[in-house]
Tab-separated table of C-alpha atoms in Angstrom:
chain	number	residue	atom	x	y	z
A	1	MET	CA	-69.195	62.006	-105.439
A	2	THR	CA	-69.428	58.002	-105.609
A	3	ILE	CA	-67.521	55.455	-103.745
A	4	PHE	CA	-67.019	51.724	-104.385
A	5	ARG	CA	-67.295	49.308	-101.907
A	6	ARG	CA	-66.896	45.628	-102.855
A	7	GLY	CA	-67.891	46.716	-106.478
A	8	THR	CA	-70.985	48.403	-105.350
A	9	PRO	CA	-71.666	52.000	-105.843
A	10	HIS	CA	-72.650	54.119	-103.066
A	11	GLN	CA	-73.457	57.940	-102.959
A	12	TYR	CA	-71.388	60.120	-100.477
A	13	ARG	CA	-71.484	63.256	-99.629
A	14	PHE	CA	-69.462	64.726	-96.745
A	15	LEU	CA	-70.645	68.326	-97.813
A	16	CYS	CA	-73.766	69.885	-99.720
A	17	TYR	CA	-72.594	72.937	-101.497
A	18	GLU	CA	-75.181	75.109	-103.048
A	19	ILE	CA	-73.250	76.151	-106.286
A	20	GLU	CA	-75.572	78.918	-107.581
A	21	GLU	CA	-77.057	81.397	-104.861
A	22	THR	CA	-80.528	81.712	-106.026
A	23	SER	CA	-81.666	78.353	-107.394
A	24	SER	CA	-83.039	76.889	-104.397
A	25	ILE	CA	-84.654	80.181	-102.771
A	26	ASP	CA	-88.076	80.526	-102.136
A	27	TRP	CA	-88.359	83.795	-103.167
A	28	GLU	CA	-92.005	84.268	-102.456
A	29	HIS	CA	-91.692	83.006	-98.739
A	30	SER	CA	-88.708	84.589	-98.025
A	31	ASP	CA	-88.575	88.124	-96.681
A	32	PHE	CA	-86.741	91.319	-97.957
A	33	ILE	CA	-86.353	94.766	-96.577
A	34	ALA	CA	-85.127	98.434	-97.510
A	35	PHE	CA	-81.699	99.235	-96.177
A	36	ASN	CA	-79.472	102.076	-96.201
A	37	SER	CA	-76.008	100.827	-95.973
A	38	ILE	CA	-74.497	103.751	-95.128
A	39	GLU	CA	-76.718	105.292	-92.379
A	40	GLU	CA	-77.537	101.446	-91.300
A	41	GLU	CA	-81.204	102.373	-91.508
A	42	TYR	CA	-84.300	99.937	-92.465
A	43	GLY	CA	-86.892	100.575	-94.382
A	44	ASN	CA	-90.338	98.762	-95.589
A	45	THR	CA	-90.366	94.906	-96.214
A	46	ILE	CA	-90.925	94.560	-100.006
A	47	LYS	CA	-92.212	91.394	-101.398
A	48	VAL	CA	-90.109	89.583	-104.099
A	49	ILE	CA	-91.537	86.758	-106.533
A	50	ASN	CA	-88.251	85.547	-107.869
A	51	PHE	CA	-84.514	86.835	-108.777
A	52	GLU	CA	-85.413	88.999	-111.424
A	53	ASP	CA	-87.893	90.743	-109.253
A	54	PHE	CA	-85.234	91.092	-106.543
A	55	LYS	CA	-83.074	92.957	-109.048
A	56	ILE	CA	-85.616	95.123	-110.383
A	57	GLN	CA	-86.647	95.986	-106.668
A	58	ASN	CA	-83.129	96.483	-105.553
A	59	ARG	CA	-82.464	98.805	-108.601
A	60	LYS	CA	-85.595	100.822	-107.797
A	61	LEU	CA	-84.927	101.449	-104.438
A	62	PHE	CA	-81.210	102.495	-105.259
A	63	GLU	CA	-82.716	105.044	-108.158
A	64	ALA	CA	-84.942	106.201	-105.640
A	65	LYS	CA	-82.603	107.140	-102.704
A	66	GLU	CA	-78.962	106.731	-102.842
A	67	ASP	CA	-77.365	104.206	-100.708
A	68	TRP	CA	-80.400	102.114	-100.369
A	69	GLY	CA	-81.147	98.681	-101.751
A	70	LEU	CA	-82.717	95.515	-100.690
A	71	THR	CA	-81.400	92.791	-98.193
A	72	PRO	CA	-82.780	89.687	-96.903
A	73	LYS	CA	-84.509	89.537	-93.531
A	74	SER	CA	-85.199	85.723	-93.744
A	75	LEU	CA	-84.474	83.573	-96.609
A	76	LYS	CA	-86.496	80.285	-97.236
A	77	PHE	CA	-84.641	77.532	-98.979
A	78	THR	CA	-86.275	74.496	-100.752
A	79	GLU	CA	-83.718	72.161	-100.279
A	80	TYR	CA	-80.864	71.593	-97.512
A	81	PHE	CA	-77.244	72.686	-97.872
A	82	ASP	CA	-74.085	73.149	-95.828
A	83	ILE	CA	-72.672	75.903	-97.692
A	84	THR	CA	-74.201	78.585	-100.067
A	85	PRO	CA	-72.890	81.740	-101.618
A	86	ALA	CA	-74.861	84.325	-100.051
A	87	PHE	CA	-75.789	87.764	-101.790
A	88	GLY	CA	-72.254	89.113	-102.497
A	89	ILE	CA	-71.245	88.809	-98.955
A	90	GLY	CA	-69.096	85.667	-98.678
A	91	LEU	CA	-70.727	82.194	-97.714
A	92	ILE	CA	-73.404	80.932	-95.440
A	93	CYS	CA	-72.411	77.613	-93.632
A	94	ASN	CA	-73.951	75.948	-90.797
A	95	GLU	CA	-72.577	75.433	-87.550
A	96	ASN	CA	-71.415	71.676	-88.302
A	97	VAL	CA	-69.266	72.812	-91.136
A	98	LYS	CA	-67.984	75.754	-89.046
A	99	ASN	CA	-67.009	73.518	-85.936
A	100	ALA	CA	-65.469	71.007	-88.498
A	101	ILE	CA	-63.350	73.976	-89.930
A	102	GLU	CA	-62.123	75.182	-86.604
A	103	GLU	CA	-61.577	71.811	-85.125
A	104	ASN	CA	-59.434	71.110	-87.969
A	105	LYS	CA	-57.671	73.965	-87.561
A	106	LEU	CA	-58.178	75.038	-91.228
A	107	THR	CA	-57.075	78.459	-92.057
A	108	GLY	CA	-58.448	81.263	-94.376
A	109	PHE	CA	-61.821	81.552	-92.919
A	110	VAL	CA	-63.301	84.174	-90.890
A	111	PHE	CA	-66.703	83.548	-89.264
A	112	GLY	CA	-69.261	85.977	-88.219
A	113	SER	CA	-72.907	86.246	-87.607
A	114	ILE	CA	-75.555	87.498	-89.955
A	115	ASP	CA	-78.889	89.056	-89.275
A	116	VAL	CA	-80.750	86.903	-91.646
A	117	ASP	CA	-83.197	84.107	-90.677
A	118	ILE	CA	-82.174	80.873	-92.762
A	119	VAL	CA	-85.251	78.398	-93.021
A	120	PHE	CA	-85.370	75.104	-94.579
A	121	ASP	CA	-88.319	73.616	-96.324
């Protein structure tokens, strides 16, 4: 967003929102692990090089063993964000956003913790 002060434009961002959940993930430096969603059982760590590889590895796991898939253990991002979509589970936001939403009594949000380390490069 651009705001103007005395005719001079200034960039203003009150919120950095990652639009596409895969665009700034450093896939090769993130960690993914096999996971059985029914039994809540973890398997081996699996290296992923990009989003296409993630989809292939996830599909292979599911075809080999029903109810198994690939889940992130740690996600390394190449740029900072306040909110980002998160692998179909909702949104990931930082503490500042969570606190601002709660302090301003905004409704329609359910916050929970995730078992994924988030790292910004």
